[in-house]
Amino acid sequence: ATATSLSKPHICGPMSAPRTVKCWAAAKPKAALEEVCMEVPSLGPHGVELRVQFCGLCGSDVHLINSDGGYADFTGFAVGKPQVCGHEVIGIVTAVGEEVTHVKVGERAGIGWQNGACHECEWCKKGDEQLCASVKATCCEGNVGAFADYVRIQDGKFCFAIPEACDSAQTAPLLCGGQTVWTPLVQQTKDGDKVGILGLGGLGHMAIKFASALGREVTALSGSASKAEEAKALGAHAFVAHSDQSQLDALAGTLDFILVTLATTQTVDFSKFFPLLRPRGTICFVGMCPPITADVFTLGFTMNNITTSNTGGRKEMESMLAFCAEKGIGASVVLRPMDEVNACLAELESAKHAKRFVLTRD
């Protein structure tokens, strides 16, 4: 896909032909996004096209635009193309391939981080498509993401019908950030477990809502005591300021599970959180943070587990959407028009919010 100036007319060709989309692209790492036209491939028999209405802004978008760390190899820049982000998208289906039957033209649907898998390997057959060796991502490796007027994917199985009860703007961030915290909560915890949520930013606020609604006893963990009321309003049963050692001491040995939602490039001493776990308790990392160290000798006495998790498979996406429709759950969002994307990216990098930016298109 090659970027061109907006003096070129917008082409709305049939699905069997390539299409020119208007999108916000970074020409090089850390560059401001500019609105350009780019051509996207024609749809195959399994493909789906959406007219973008809402697109969540995720921390992964920032990392891709900045070509940070391990993200660098997956950017458009790495294959000689601009980087067009956007992978928490809800819109109207405008075209489908002949093999697509679960969504129809004119219906509302959404696409998240993943947009393809082989569907034949061991992991796909288990419903863990996110572990497929042939995994494809919506806005990586030169794919044109949803900071655009239209978005196309070739594997329509990763386009999901949105339940009628779900608000579009509040549901968009669930398609990546929400699924990222939903998956470990449903796979690694059970009803009645005492769950700590570490970090109260964009991921953490969704984790508190989910964990509380799932019947877990939720303790919010933050370095800022000022977030106590906000955490309880989201559904936390208790709040601990981890900057206060006496509060950590009182919580020691009580949690079955800690979900780490922190996204930081700063070194964090996680050793102070391991003692909060009960025997056989688990600490799970979903936020992107630097390498950690652990005293495995001490952890061995209590048989604690250190795990990770990422997005989830299609079954987790479908179960999450159904749960949100039933419980009336959505992300806490701030709506901004898509042409303010650069200002939103700057704000996202400079501050941590317990809300998610959602970009809108007319």
PDB file of N, CA, C and O in Angstrom, residues 200 222-231 239 241:
ATOM      1  N   LEU A 200      -4.533   1.054  37.289  1.00  0.00           N
ATOM      2  CA  LEU A 200      -5.912   1.498  37.077  1.00  0.00           C
ATOM      3  C   LEU A 200      -6.034   2.394  35.854  1.00  0.00           C
ATOM      4  O   LEU A 200      -6.808   3.353  35.841  1.00  0.00           O
ATOM      5  N   SER A 222      -2.992   0.404  43.473  1.00  0.00           N
ATOM      6  CA  SER A 222      -2.464   1.560  42.759  1.00  0.00           C
ATOM      7  C   SER A 222      -1.446   2.281  43.624  1.00  0.00           C
ATOM      8  O   SER A 222      -1.526   2.243  44.854  1.00  0.00           O
ATOM      9  N   GLY A 223      -0.514   2.950  42.962  1.00  0.00           N
ATOM     10  CA  GLY A 223       0.453   3.732  43.713  1.00  0.00           C
ATOM     11  C   GLY A 223      -0.097   5.053  44.194  1.00  0.00           C
ATOM     12  O   GLY A 223       0.518   5.737  45.003  1.00  0.00           O
ATOM     13  N   SER A 224      -1.278   5.414  43.691  1.00  0.00           N
ATOM     14  CA  SER A 224      -1.877   6.699  44.026  1.00  0.00           C
ATOM     15  C   SER A 224      -3.119   6.507  44.885  1.00  0.00           C
ATOM     16  O   SER A 224      -4.127   5.966  44.422  1.00  0.00           O
ATOM     17  N   ALA A 225      -3.069   6.973  46.115  1.00  0.00           N
ATOM     18  CA  ALA A 225      -4.220   6.854  47.023  1.00  0.00           C
ATOM     19  C   ALA A 225      -5.419   7.643  46.522  1.00  0.00           C
ATOM     20  O   ALA A 225      -6.557   7.343  46.888  1.00  0.00           O
ATOM     21  N   SER A 226      -5.181   8.614  45.655  1.00  0.00           N
ATOM     22  CA  SER A 226      -6.271   9.456  45.153  1.00  0.00           C
ATOM     23  C   SER A 226      -7.234   8.696  44.245  1.00  0.00           C
ATOM     24  O   SER A 226      -8.315   9.187  43.933  1.00  0.00           O
ATOM     25  N   LYS A 227      -6.847   7.484  43.817  1.00  0.00           N
ATOM     26  CA  LYS A 227      -7.695   6.711  42.908  1.00  0.00           C
ATOM     27  C   LYS A 227      -8.661   5.779  43.633  1.00  0.00           C
ATOM     28  O   LYS A 227      -9.385   5.020  42.987  1.00  0.00           O
ATOM     29  N   ALA A 228      -8.716   5.851  44.944  1.00  0.00           N
ATOM     30  CA  ALA A 228      -9.524   4.916  45.721  1.00  0.00           C
ATOM     31  C   ALA A 228     -11.004   5.008  45.371  1.00  0.00           C
ATOM     32  O   ALA A 228     -11.662   3.985  45.119  1.00  0.00           O
ATOM     33  N   GLU A 229     -11.554   6.201  45.358  1.00  0.00           N
ATOM     34  CA  GLU A 229     -12.986   6.348  45.094  1.00  0.00           C
ATOM     35  C   GLU A 229     -13.327   5.933  43.671  1.00  0.00           C
ATOM     36  O   GLU A 229     -14.362   5.307  43.421  1.00  0.00           O
ATOM     37  N   GLU A 230     -12.461   6.284  42.736  1.00  0.00           N
ATOM     38  CA  GLU A 230     -12.676   5.905  41.340  1.00  0.00           C
ATOM     39  C   GLU A 230     -12.693   4.389  41.199  1.00  0.00           C
ATOM     40  O   GLU A 230     -13.552   3.825  40.506  1.00  0.00           O
ATOM     41  N   ALA A 231     -11.763   3.708  41.856  1.00  0.00           N
ATOM     42  CA  ALA A 231     -11.691   2.250  41.780  1.00  0.00           C
ATOM     43  C   ALA A 231     -12.947   1.609  42.344  1.00  0.00           C
ATOM     44  O   ALA A 231     -13.496   0.654  41.772  1.00  0.00           O
ATOM     45  N   PHE A 239      -9.473  -1.165  48.198  1.00  0.00           N
ATOM     46  CA  PHE A 239      -8.410  -0.417  47.523  1.00  0.00           C
ATOM     47  C   PHE A 239      -7.174  -0.419  48.403  1.00  0.00           C
ATOM     48  O   PHE A 239      -7.259  -0.205  49.619  1.00  0.00           O
ATOM     49  N   ALA A 241      -3.228   1.242  48.433  1.00  0.00           N
ATOM     50  CA  ALA A 241      -2.166   2.072  47.869  1.00  0.00           C
ATOM     51  C   ALA A 241      -0.843   1.353  48.100  1.00  0.00           C
ATOM     52  O   ALA A 241      -0.376   1.260  49.236  1.00  0.00           O
TER      53      ALA A 241
END
